[in-house]
Short mmCIF file of N, CA and C in Angstrom, two decimals:
data_model
loop_
_atom_site.label_atom_id
_atom_site.label_comp_id
_atom_site.label_asym_id
_atom_site.label_seq_id
_atom_site.Cartn_x
_atom_site.Cartn_y
_atom_site.Cartn_z
N MET A 1 2.67 3.26 -29.54
CA MET A 1 2.04 2.75 -30.75
C MET A 1 1.66 1.30 -30.56
N ARG A 2 0.71 0.89 -31.34
CA ARG A 2 0.22 -0.47 -31.27
C ARG A 2 1.08 -1.40 -32.11
N ASN A 3 0.77 -2.66 -32.09
CA ASN A 3 1.51 -3.67 -32.85
C ASN A 3 0.91 -3.78 -34.26
N SER A 4 1.29 -2.89 -35.16
CA SER A 4 0.78 -2.92 -36.53
C SER A 4 1.96 -2.90 -37.49
N GLU A 5 1.67 -3.10 -38.75
CA GLU A 5 2.71 -3.10 -39.78
C GLU A 5 3.44 -1.76 -39.81
N ILE A 6 2.72 -0.67 -39.67
CA ILE A 6 3.34 0.67 -39.66
C ILE A 6 4.21 0.83 -38.42
N ALA A 7 3.72 0.41 -37.28
CA ALA A 7 4.49 0.53 -36.04
C ALA A 7 5.78 -0.29 -36.13
N ASN A 8 5.72 -1.48 -36.73
CA ASN A 8 6.92 -2.30 -36.88
C ASN A 8 7.97 -1.60 -37.74
N GLN A 9 7.55 -0.90 -38.77
CA GLN A 9 8.51 -0.19 -39.62
C GLN A 9 9.12 1.01 -38.92
N LEU A 10 8.41 1.58 -37.97
CA LEU A 10 8.89 2.77 -37.28
C LEU A 10 9.76 2.47 -36.07
N ASN A 11 9.95 1.20 -35.74
CA ASN A 11 10.71 0.84 -34.54
C ASN A 11 12.08 1.49 -34.48
N SER A 12 12.79 1.53 -35.60
CA SER A 12 14.16 2.05 -35.59
C SER A 12 14.27 3.44 -36.20
N GLN A 13 13.17 4.18 -36.28
CA GLN A 13 13.20 5.49 -36.91
C GLN A 13 12.72 6.57 -35.95
N ASN A 14 13.03 7.80 -36.34
CA ASN A 14 12.52 8.94 -35.59
C ASN A 14 11.86 9.89 -36.59
N LEU A 15 11.33 11.01 -36.12
CA LEU A 15 10.60 11.91 -37.02
C LEU A 15 11.49 12.52 -38.10
N ASP A 16 12.81 12.58 -37.87
CA ASP A 16 13.70 13.13 -38.88
C ASP A 16 13.85 12.22 -40.08
N THR A 17 13.67 10.91 -39.87
CA THR A 17 13.87 9.96 -40.97
C THR A 17 12.56 9.50 -41.61
N VAL A 18 11.44 9.95 -41.11
CA VAL A 18 10.15 9.54 -41.65
C VAL A 18 9.79 10.42 -42.85
N LEU A 19 9.66 9.80 -44.00
CA LEU A 19 9.27 10.51 -45.22
C LEU A 19 8.00 9.87 -45.78
N PRO A 20 7.06 10.66 -46.25
CA PRO A 20 5.82 10.09 -46.79
C PRO A 20 6.06 9.08 -47.91
N SER A 21 7.08 9.31 -48.74
CA SER A 21 7.34 8.41 -49.86
C SER A 21 7.71 7.01 -49.38
N THR A 22 8.26 6.90 -48.18
CA THR A 22 8.66 5.61 -47.65
C THR A 22 7.45 4.73 -47.36
N TYR A 23 6.34 5.35 -47.01
CA TYR A 23 5.19 4.58 -46.54
C TYR A 23 4.02 4.58 -47.51
N LYS A 24 4.18 5.14 -48.67
CA LYS A 24 3.00 5.29 -49.51
C LYS A 24 2.50 3.98 -50.10
N THR A 25 3.34 2.95 -50.18
CA THR A 25 2.86 1.68 -50.73
C THR A 25 2.77 0.58 -49.67
N VAL A 26 3.26 0.82 -48.48
CA VAL A 26 3.25 -0.21 -47.44
C VAL A 26 1.82 -0.56 -47.06
N GLY A 27 1.48 -1.81 -47.18
CA GLY A 27 0.17 -2.25 -46.76
C GLY A 27 -0.96 -1.84 -47.69
N GLY A 28 -0.64 -1.25 -48.82
CA GLY A 28 -1.68 -0.84 -49.76
C GLY A 28 -2.54 0.27 -49.19
N ARG A 29 -3.77 0.31 -49.61
CA ARG A 29 -4.69 1.35 -49.13
C ARG A 29 -5.14 1.06 -47.71
N VAL A 30 -5.44 2.12 -47.01
CA VAL A 30 -5.92 1.97 -45.63
C VAL A 30 -7.40 2.33 -45.62
N PHE A 31 -8.21 1.36 -45.29
CA PHE A 31 -9.65 1.58 -45.21
C PHE A 31 -10.06 1.61 -43.75
N PRO A 32 -10.99 2.45 -43.41
CA PRO A 32 -11.40 2.52 -42.00
C PRO A 32 -12.29 1.34 -41.60
N ASP A 33 -11.69 0.18 -41.55
CA ASP A 33 -12.43 -0.99 -41.08
C ASP A 33 -11.74 -1.51 -39.82
N ALA A 34 -12.25 -2.56 -39.26
CA ALA A 34 -11.73 -3.07 -37.99
C ALA A 34 -10.26 -3.48 -38.11
N ARG A 35 -9.85 -4.02 -39.25
CA ARG A 35 -8.46 -4.48 -39.40
C ARG A 35 -7.47 -3.31 -39.51
N SER A 36 -7.93 -2.15 -39.91
CA SER A 36 -7.01 -1.03 -40.12
C SER A 36 -6.94 -0.08 -38.93
N GLN A 37 -7.69 -0.35 -37.88
CA GLN A 37 -7.74 0.57 -36.76
C GLN A 37 -6.38 0.81 -36.11
N ASP A 38 -5.58 -0.25 -35.95
CA ASP A 38 -4.25 -0.07 -35.35
C ASP A 38 -3.38 0.80 -36.23
N GLY A 39 -3.41 0.57 -37.55
CA GLY A 39 -2.62 1.37 -38.48
C GLY A 39 -3.05 2.82 -38.49
N LEU A 40 -4.36 3.06 -38.47
CA LEU A 40 -4.87 4.43 -38.44
C LEU A 40 -4.50 5.13 -37.13
N ALA A 41 -4.53 4.40 -36.04
CA ALA A 41 -4.14 4.97 -34.75
C ALA A 41 -2.65 5.34 -34.77
N ASP A 42 -1.83 4.48 -35.39
CA ASP A 42 -0.40 4.79 -35.50
C ASP A 42 -0.18 6.04 -36.35
N LEU A 43 -0.89 6.15 -37.47
CA LEU A 43 -0.76 7.34 -38.31
C LEU A 43 -1.21 8.59 -37.57
N ARG A 44 -2.25 8.48 -36.79
CA ARG A 44 -2.73 9.60 -35.98
C ARG A 44 -1.66 10.00 -34.96
N ASP A 45 -0.98 9.01 -34.35
CA ASP A 45 0.10 9.30 -33.41
C ASP A 45 1.25 10.02 -34.10
N ILE A 46 1.58 9.61 -35.32
CA ILE A 46 2.66 10.25 -36.08
C ILE A 46 2.30 11.70 -36.38
N VAL A 47 1.08 11.93 -36.85
CA VAL A 47 0.65 13.29 -37.16
C VAL A 47 0.63 14.15 -35.90
N ASP A 48 0.15 13.61 -34.80
CA ASP A 48 0.12 14.36 -33.54
C ASP A 48 1.54 14.70 -33.06
N SER A 49 2.48 13.77 -33.21
CA SER A 49 3.88 14.02 -32.82
C SER A 49 4.48 15.10 -33.70
N TYR A 50 4.20 15.04 -34.99
CA TYR A 50 4.73 16.04 -35.92
C TYR A 50 4.18 17.43 -35.56
N ARG A 51 2.88 17.49 -35.32
CA ARG A 51 2.26 18.77 -34.96
C ARG A 51 2.86 19.34 -33.68
N ALA A 52 3.05 18.50 -32.68
CA ALA A 52 3.58 18.96 -31.40
C ALA A 52 5.00 19.51 -31.56
N THR A 53 5.75 18.92 -32.48
CA THR A 53 7.13 19.34 -32.69
C THR A 53 7.25 20.53 -33.61
N HIS A 54 6.49 20.53 -34.72
CA HIS A 54 6.71 21.51 -35.79
C HIS A 54 5.66 22.60 -35.93
N ALA A 55 4.44 22.34 -35.58
CA ALA A 55 3.38 23.33 -35.82
C ALA A 55 3.61 24.62 -35.03
N VAL A 56 4.24 24.50 -33.89
CA VAL A 56 4.50 25.66 -33.06
C VAL A 56 5.41 26.65 -33.77
N ALA A 57 6.41 26.15 -34.51
CA ALA A 57 7.39 27.01 -35.17
C ALA A 57 7.08 27.24 -36.64
N TYR A 58 6.00 26.68 -37.16
CA TYR A 58 5.70 26.76 -38.59
C TYR A 58 5.67 28.21 -39.05
N GLY A 59 6.53 28.54 -40.01
CA GLY A 59 6.58 29.88 -40.57
C GLY A 59 7.40 30.86 -39.76
N ASN A 60 7.91 30.45 -38.62
CA ASN A 60 8.69 31.32 -37.76
C ASN A 60 10.18 30.98 -37.85
N VAL A 61 10.98 31.90 -37.43
CA VAL A 61 12.43 31.68 -37.42
C VAL A 61 12.77 30.61 -36.39
N VAL A 62 13.66 29.71 -36.75
CA VAL A 62 14.13 28.68 -35.83
C VAL A 62 15.13 29.34 -34.87
N PRO A 63 14.92 29.21 -33.56
CA PRO A 63 15.84 29.84 -32.61
C PRO A 63 17.28 29.36 -32.82
N SER A 64 18.22 30.26 -32.63
CA SER A 64 19.66 29.98 -32.75
C SER A 64 20.04 29.43 -34.13
N SER A 65 19.35 29.89 -35.16
CA SER A 65 19.64 29.39 -36.51
C SER A 65 20.34 30.41 -37.39
N GLY A 66 20.84 31.47 -36.79
CA GLY A 66 21.55 32.48 -37.57
C GLY A 66 22.78 31.88 -38.23
N VAL A 67 23.01 32.25 -39.46
CA VAL A 67 24.13 31.70 -40.21
C VAL A 67 24.75 32.79 -41.07
N THR A 68 26.05 32.69 -41.30
CA THR A 68 26.76 33.64 -42.15
C THR A 68 27.41 32.87 -43.28
N TYR A 69 27.25 33.38 -44.48
CA TYR A 69 27.88 32.81 -45.68
C TYR A 69 28.88 33.84 -46.18
N SER A 70 30.10 33.41 -46.48
CA SER A 70 31.11 34.34 -46.96
C SER A 70 31.95 33.66 -48.03
N ILE A 71 32.13 34.32 -49.18
CA ILE A 71 32.91 33.74 -50.27
C ILE A 71 33.78 34.79 -50.94
N GLN A 72 34.81 34.32 -51.62
CA GLN A 72 35.63 35.13 -52.51
C GLN A 72 35.62 34.42 -53.86
N PRO A 73 34.59 34.65 -54.66
CA PRO A 73 34.46 33.90 -55.92
C PRO A 73 35.49 34.33 -56.95
N PRO A 74 35.93 33.40 -57.81
CA PRO A 74 36.87 33.76 -58.88
C PRO A 74 36.18 34.64 -59.93
N ASN A 75 36.98 35.38 -60.68
CA ASN A 75 36.43 36.25 -61.73
C ASN A 75 35.68 35.44 -62.78
N ASN A 76 34.58 36.02 -63.26
CA ASN A 76 33.78 35.45 -64.35
C ASN A 76 33.42 33.99 -64.12
N ASN A 77 33.04 33.69 -62.88
CA ASN A 77 32.62 32.34 -62.54
C ASN A 77 31.41 32.46 -61.60
N VAL A 78 30.24 32.09 -62.08
CA VAL A 78 29.02 32.16 -61.26
C VAL A 78 29.16 31.19 -60.10
N THR A 79 29.02 31.72 -58.87
CA THR A 79 29.24 30.93 -57.66
C THR A 79 28.04 31.08 -56.73
N ASP A 80 27.60 29.98 -56.13
CA ASP A 80 26.51 30.02 -55.16
C ASP A 80 26.99 30.68 -53.87
N LEU A 81 26.30 31.71 -53.45
CA LEU A 81 26.54 32.29 -52.13
C LEU A 81 25.68 31.57 -51.11
N ILE A 82 24.40 31.36 -51.48
CA ILE A 82 23.46 30.61 -50.63
C ILE A 82 22.71 29.63 -51.52
N ALA A 83 22.70 28.36 -51.12
CA ALA A 83 21.94 27.33 -51.83
C ALA A 83 21.33 26.41 -50.76
N PRO A 84 20.08 26.67 -50.36
CA PRO A 84 19.47 25.88 -49.28
C PRO A 84 19.39 24.39 -49.61
N ASP A 85 19.55 23.59 -48.57
CA ASP A 85 19.42 22.14 -48.70
C ASP A 85 17.95 21.76 -48.76
N LEU A 86 17.69 20.50 -49.01
CA LEU A 86 16.33 19.98 -49.03
C LEU A 86 15.68 20.24 -47.67
N ASN A 87 14.44 20.65 -47.67
CA ASN A 87 13.66 20.96 -46.46
C ASN A 87 14.26 22.11 -45.65
N GLU A 88 14.96 23.02 -46.31
CA GLU A 88 15.56 24.16 -45.63
C GLU A 88 15.03 25.45 -46.25
N VAL A 89 14.65 26.39 -45.40
CA VAL A 89 14.19 27.70 -45.85
C VAL A 89 15.07 28.74 -45.16
N ILE A 90 15.60 29.66 -45.97
CA ILE A 90 16.53 30.65 -45.45
C ILE A 90 16.01 32.05 -45.75
N HIS A 91 15.94 32.89 -44.72
CA HIS A 91 15.55 34.29 -44.87
C HIS A 91 16.83 35.12 -44.82
N LEU A 92 17.13 35.78 -45.91
CA LEU A 92 18.30 36.64 -45.98
C LEU A 92 18.00 37.94 -45.25
N ASN A 93 18.87 38.31 -44.31
CA ASN A 93 18.63 39.56 -43.58
C ASN A 93 19.79 40.54 -43.66
N GLY A 94 20.82 40.22 -44.43
CA GLY A 94 21.92 41.15 -44.60
C GLY A 94 22.87 40.68 -45.68
N LEU A 95 23.47 41.63 -46.35
CA LEU A 95 24.40 41.32 -47.44
C LEU A 95 25.44 42.43 -47.47
N SER A 96 26.72 42.06 -47.61
CA SER A 96 27.76 43.09 -47.69
C SER A 96 28.82 42.70 -48.71
N PHE A 97 29.45 43.72 -49.25
CA PHE A 97 30.47 43.55 -50.28
C PHE A 97 31.70 44.32 -49.82
N ASN A 98 32.87 43.66 -49.81
CA ASN A 98 34.09 44.30 -49.35
C ASN A 98 35.15 44.18 -50.44
N ASN A 99 35.59 45.32 -50.95
CA ASN A 99 36.63 45.37 -51.97
C ASN A 99 37.89 45.95 -51.33
N GLU A 100 38.91 45.10 -51.14
CA GLU A 100 40.15 45.54 -50.51
C GLU A 100 41.21 45.99 -51.51
N SER A 101 40.86 46.02 -52.78
CA SER A 101 41.80 46.49 -53.79
C SER A 101 42.00 47.99 -53.63
N GLY A 102 43.24 48.42 -53.61
CA GLY A 102 43.52 49.83 -53.44
C GLY A 102 43.35 50.64 -54.71
N THR A 103 43.25 49.96 -55.85
CA THR A 103 43.21 50.70 -57.12
C THR A 103 42.02 50.39 -58.01
N ASP A 104 41.52 49.17 -57.95
CA ASP A 104 40.50 48.75 -58.91
C ASP A 104 39.12 48.65 -58.30
N PRO A 105 38.12 49.22 -58.97
CA PRO A 105 36.73 48.96 -58.56
C PRO A 105 36.38 47.52 -58.95
N VAL A 106 35.30 47.03 -58.40
CA VAL A 106 34.85 45.68 -58.71
C VAL A 106 33.38 45.74 -59.15
N ALA A 107 33.05 44.94 -60.15
CA ALA A 107 31.67 44.83 -60.63
C ALA A 107 31.17 43.42 -60.29
N ILE A 108 30.03 43.37 -59.63
CA ILE A 108 29.48 42.10 -59.17
C ILE A 108 28.06 41.95 -59.71
N THR A 109 27.79 40.80 -60.29
CA THR A 109 26.42 40.47 -60.68
C THR A 109 25.84 39.57 -59.59
N LEU A 110 24.70 39.95 -59.08
CA LEU A 110 24.00 39.19 -58.04
C LEU A 110 22.71 38.69 -58.67
N GLN A 111 22.45 37.37 -58.56
CA GLN A 111 21.24 36.83 -59.19
C GLN A 111 20.60 35.74 -58.34
N LEU A 112 19.30 35.70 -58.40
CA LEU A 112 18.51 34.66 -57.75
C LEU A 112 18.10 33.69 -58.83
N ARG A 113 18.49 32.42 -58.65
CA ARG A 113 18.19 31.39 -59.64
C ARG A 113 17.01 30.57 -59.16
N GLY A 114 16.22 30.09 -60.13
CA GLY A 114 15.01 29.34 -59.83
C GLY A 114 15.23 27.86 -59.66
N LEU A 115 14.13 27.13 -59.61
CA LEU A 115 14.15 25.71 -59.31
C LEU A 115 14.91 24.87 -60.32
N THR A 116 14.87 25.24 -61.58
CA THR A 116 15.56 24.43 -62.58
C THR A 116 17.05 24.73 -62.61
N GLY A 117 17.47 25.83 -62.00
CA GLY A 117 18.86 26.23 -62.02
C GLY A 117 19.24 26.99 -63.27
N ASN A 118 18.35 26.98 -64.26
CA ASN A 118 18.63 27.66 -65.51
C ASN A 118 17.88 28.97 -65.65
N GLU A 119 16.88 29.19 -64.81
CA GLU A 119 16.09 30.41 -64.93
C GLU A 119 16.54 31.44 -63.90
N THR A 120 16.79 32.64 -64.37
CA THR A 120 17.16 33.73 -63.48
C THR A 120 15.90 34.50 -63.11
N LEU A 121 15.61 34.57 -61.82
CA LEU A 121 14.41 35.24 -61.35
C LEU A 121 14.66 36.73 -61.10
N ILE A 122 15.81 37.04 -60.51
CA ILE A 122 16.18 38.42 -60.22
C ILE A 122 17.67 38.56 -60.54
N THR A 123 18.05 39.67 -61.14
CA THR A 123 19.47 39.93 -61.35
C THR A 123 19.73 41.42 -61.18
N THR A 124 20.91 41.74 -60.64
CA THR A 124 21.30 43.13 -60.48
C THR A 124 22.81 43.24 -60.57
N GLN A 125 23.27 44.37 -61.04
CA GLN A 125 24.71 44.65 -61.15
C GLN A 125 25.08 45.64 -60.05
N ILE A 126 26.15 45.36 -59.33
CA ILE A 126 26.60 46.20 -58.23
C ILE A 126 28.05 46.59 -58.49
N ASN A 127 28.36 47.87 -58.38
CA ASN A 127 29.72 48.36 -58.55
C ASN A 127 30.24 48.87 -57.22
N ILE A 128 31.41 48.37 -56.81
CA ILE A 128 32.01 48.73 -55.54
C ILE A 128 33.36 49.38 -55.82
N GLY A 129 33.58 50.55 -55.27
CA GLY A 129 34.84 51.28 -55.48
C GLY A 129 36.01 50.64 -54.76
N PRO A 130 37.22 51.10 -55.08
CA PRO A 130 38.42 50.58 -54.40
C PRO A 130 38.36 50.88 -52.90
N ASN A 131 38.90 49.97 -52.12
CA ASN A 131 38.93 50.10 -50.65
C ASN A 131 37.57 50.47 -50.08
N SER A 132 36.54 49.77 -50.52
CA SER A 132 35.17 50.09 -50.08
C SER A 132 34.50 48.88 -49.45
N HIS A 133 33.65 49.20 -48.50
CA HIS A 133 32.78 48.21 -47.88
C HIS A 133 31.35 48.73 -48.04
N VAL A 134 30.53 47.97 -48.74
CA VAL A 134 29.15 48.41 -49.00
C VAL A 134 28.19 47.36 -48.46
N SER A 135 27.21 47.82 -47.68
CA SER A 135 26.21 46.89 -47.13
C SER A 135 24.94 46.94 -47.96
N TRP A 136 24.08 46.00 -47.68
CA TRP A 136 22.78 45.92 -48.33
C TRP A 136 22.03 47.23 -48.10
N HIS A 137 22.11 47.74 -46.88
CA HIS A 137 21.42 48.97 -46.53
C HIS A 137 21.95 50.15 -47.35
N ASP A 138 23.27 50.18 -47.60
CA ASP A 138 23.86 51.24 -48.42
C ASP A 138 23.30 51.21 -49.84
N LEU A 139 23.08 50.00 -50.36
CA LEU A 139 22.61 49.85 -51.73
C LEU A 139 21.13 50.18 -51.89
N PHE A 140 20.32 49.71 -50.95
CA PHE A 140 18.87 49.81 -51.10
C PHE A 140 18.22 50.81 -50.16
N GLY A 141 18.99 51.44 -49.30
CA GLY A 141 18.41 52.37 -48.35
C GLY A 141 17.48 51.65 -47.39
N GLY A 142 16.36 52.26 -47.08
CA GLY A 142 15.39 51.64 -46.18
C GLY A 142 14.56 50.57 -46.84
N ASN A 143 14.69 50.40 -48.15
CA ASN A 143 13.88 49.41 -48.88
C ASN A 143 14.64 48.10 -49.04
N ILE A 144 15.04 47.52 -47.95
CA ILE A 144 15.78 46.27 -48.00
C ILE A 144 14.82 45.16 -48.42
N PRO A 145 15.16 44.45 -49.50
CA PRO A 145 14.26 43.40 -49.99
C PRO A 145 14.10 42.26 -49.00
N ASP A 146 12.93 41.68 -48.97
CA ASP A 146 12.65 40.50 -48.17
C ASP A 146 12.91 39.30 -49.07
N LEU A 147 14.03 38.66 -48.88
CA LEU A 147 14.42 37.57 -49.77
C LEU A 147 14.42 36.26 -49.00
N THR A 148 13.59 35.33 -49.44
CA THR A 148 13.48 34.02 -48.83
C THR A 148 13.83 32.97 -49.88
N LEU A 149 14.71 32.05 -49.52
CA LEU A 149 15.16 31.00 -50.43
C LEU A 149 14.80 29.65 -49.86
N SER A 150 14.41 28.73 -50.73
CA SER A 150 14.18 27.35 -50.30
C SER A 150 14.92 26.42 -51.25
N ALA A 151 14.87 25.14 -50.95
CA ALA A 151 15.59 24.15 -51.76
C ALA A 151 15.25 24.31 -53.24
N GLY A 152 16.27 24.26 -54.07
CA GLY A 152 16.08 24.43 -55.50
C GLY A 152 16.33 25.84 -55.98
N GLN A 153 16.44 26.77 -55.05
CA GLN A 153 16.77 28.15 -55.41
C GLN A 153 18.18 28.44 -54.89
N SER A 154 18.82 29.43 -55.51
CA SER A 154 20.14 29.82 -55.02
C SER A 154 20.38 31.29 -55.29
N LEU A 155 21.16 31.90 -54.39
CA LEU A 155 21.61 33.27 -54.58
C LEU A 155 23.05 33.16 -55.07
N GLN A 156 23.29 33.65 -56.28
CA GLN A 156 24.60 33.49 -56.91
C GLN A 156 25.27 34.83 -57.14
N VAL A 157 26.59 34.82 -57.14
CA VAL A 157 27.38 36.01 -57.41
C VAL A 157 28.38 35.71 -58.52
N ASN A 158 28.72 36.75 -59.26
CA ASN A 158 29.71 36.64 -60.32
C ASN A 158 30.48 37.96 -60.37
N ILE A 159 31.77 37.90 -60.16
CA ILE A 159 32.60 39.10 -60.26
C ILE A 159 33.01 39.23 -61.73
N THR A 160 32.50 40.28 -62.35
CA THR A 160 32.72 40.46 -63.79
C THR A 160 33.87 41.41 -64.10
N ALA A 161 34.33 42.16 -63.11
CA ALA A 161 35.48 43.06 -63.30
C ALA A 161 36.10 43.35 -61.94
N GLY A 162 37.40 43.56 -61.91
CA GLY A 162 38.09 43.85 -60.66
C GLY A 162 38.87 42.65 -60.17
N GLU A 163 39.43 42.78 -58.98
CA GLU A 163 40.27 41.74 -58.40
C GLU A 163 39.45 40.86 -57.46
N SER A 164 39.11 39.66 -57.93
CA SER A 164 38.25 38.78 -57.14
C SER A 164 38.94 38.32 -55.86
N GLU A 165 40.27 38.13 -55.89
CA GLU A 165 40.96 37.65 -54.70
C GLU A 165 40.98 38.69 -53.57
N LYS A 166 40.59 39.92 -53.89
CA LYS A 166 40.52 40.97 -52.87
C LYS A 166 39.08 41.40 -52.59
N THR A 167 38.13 40.59 -53.06
CA THR A 167 36.71 40.91 -52.89
C THR A 167 36.04 39.81 -52.08
N THR A 168 35.36 40.20 -51.02
CA THR A 168 34.62 39.25 -50.18
C THR A 168 33.15 39.65 -50.17
N ILE A 169 32.31 38.65 -50.36
CA ILE A 169 30.86 38.86 -50.32
C ILE A 169 30.32 38.05 -49.16
N THR A 170 29.57 38.70 -48.28
CA THR A 170 29.08 38.06 -47.07
C THR A 170 27.57 38.23 -46.96
N ALA A 171 26.90 37.18 -46.56
CA ALA A 171 25.45 37.22 -46.34
C ALA A 171 25.14 36.75 -44.92
N SER A 172 24.15 37.36 -44.32
CA SER A 172 23.66 36.97 -43.00
C SER A 172 22.22 36.50 -43.19
N ALA A 173 21.87 35.39 -42.53
CA ALA A 173 20.53 34.83 -42.73
C ALA A 173 20.09 34.07 -41.49
N VAL A 174 18.81 33.75 -41.45
CA VAL A 174 18.24 32.87 -40.43
C VAL A 174 17.41 31.80 -41.13
N LYS A 175 17.27 30.67 -40.49
CA LYS A 175 16.48 29.57 -41.05
C LYS A 175 15.10 29.56 -40.40
N SER A 176 14.13 29.04 -41.13
CA SER A 176 12.78 28.98 -40.57
C SER A 176 12.11 27.67 -40.90
N CYS A 177 11.03 27.42 -40.22
CA CYS A 177 10.19 26.26 -40.50
C CYS A 177 9.11 26.74 -41.45
N LEU A 178 9.13 26.26 -42.63
CA LEU A 178 8.14 26.68 -43.61
C LEU A 178 7.74 25.52 -44.47
#
């Protein structure tokens, strides 16, 4: 990069720490005149670096990003199973429910919450018998939903009946660049 105001600000940063909001007021507007050529060249270098790093994987699964979420939520308490962080996109590819109670069935409410946290986008009630392990495939057959979550959304569970301390809910997912 050249010796410009933008280049000076980027000396101690990398692409992970560069946010558009950080630079939106620096130096005011950029006009394509002789004085702004160094700044424009620096911005072009930043965009080219970003493209080289991220455009290749855009919309695809990030290699080695498989993750498992597992919880034992308390009774009648809505709990996040998956809540993506900022700039994180998660594709859910498996879900299972394990009830180790020998006598009591368990009722679980599964819901997808929206950006405000107050709006329920999808909700379903699942009943699992005593000493049962039920997978997503068991519940939906071959019609396994394609569920993608991003920051501001969450997949929540609530055990409404049964023994929560003997119930485990597990999700399998991969992260992607989106």
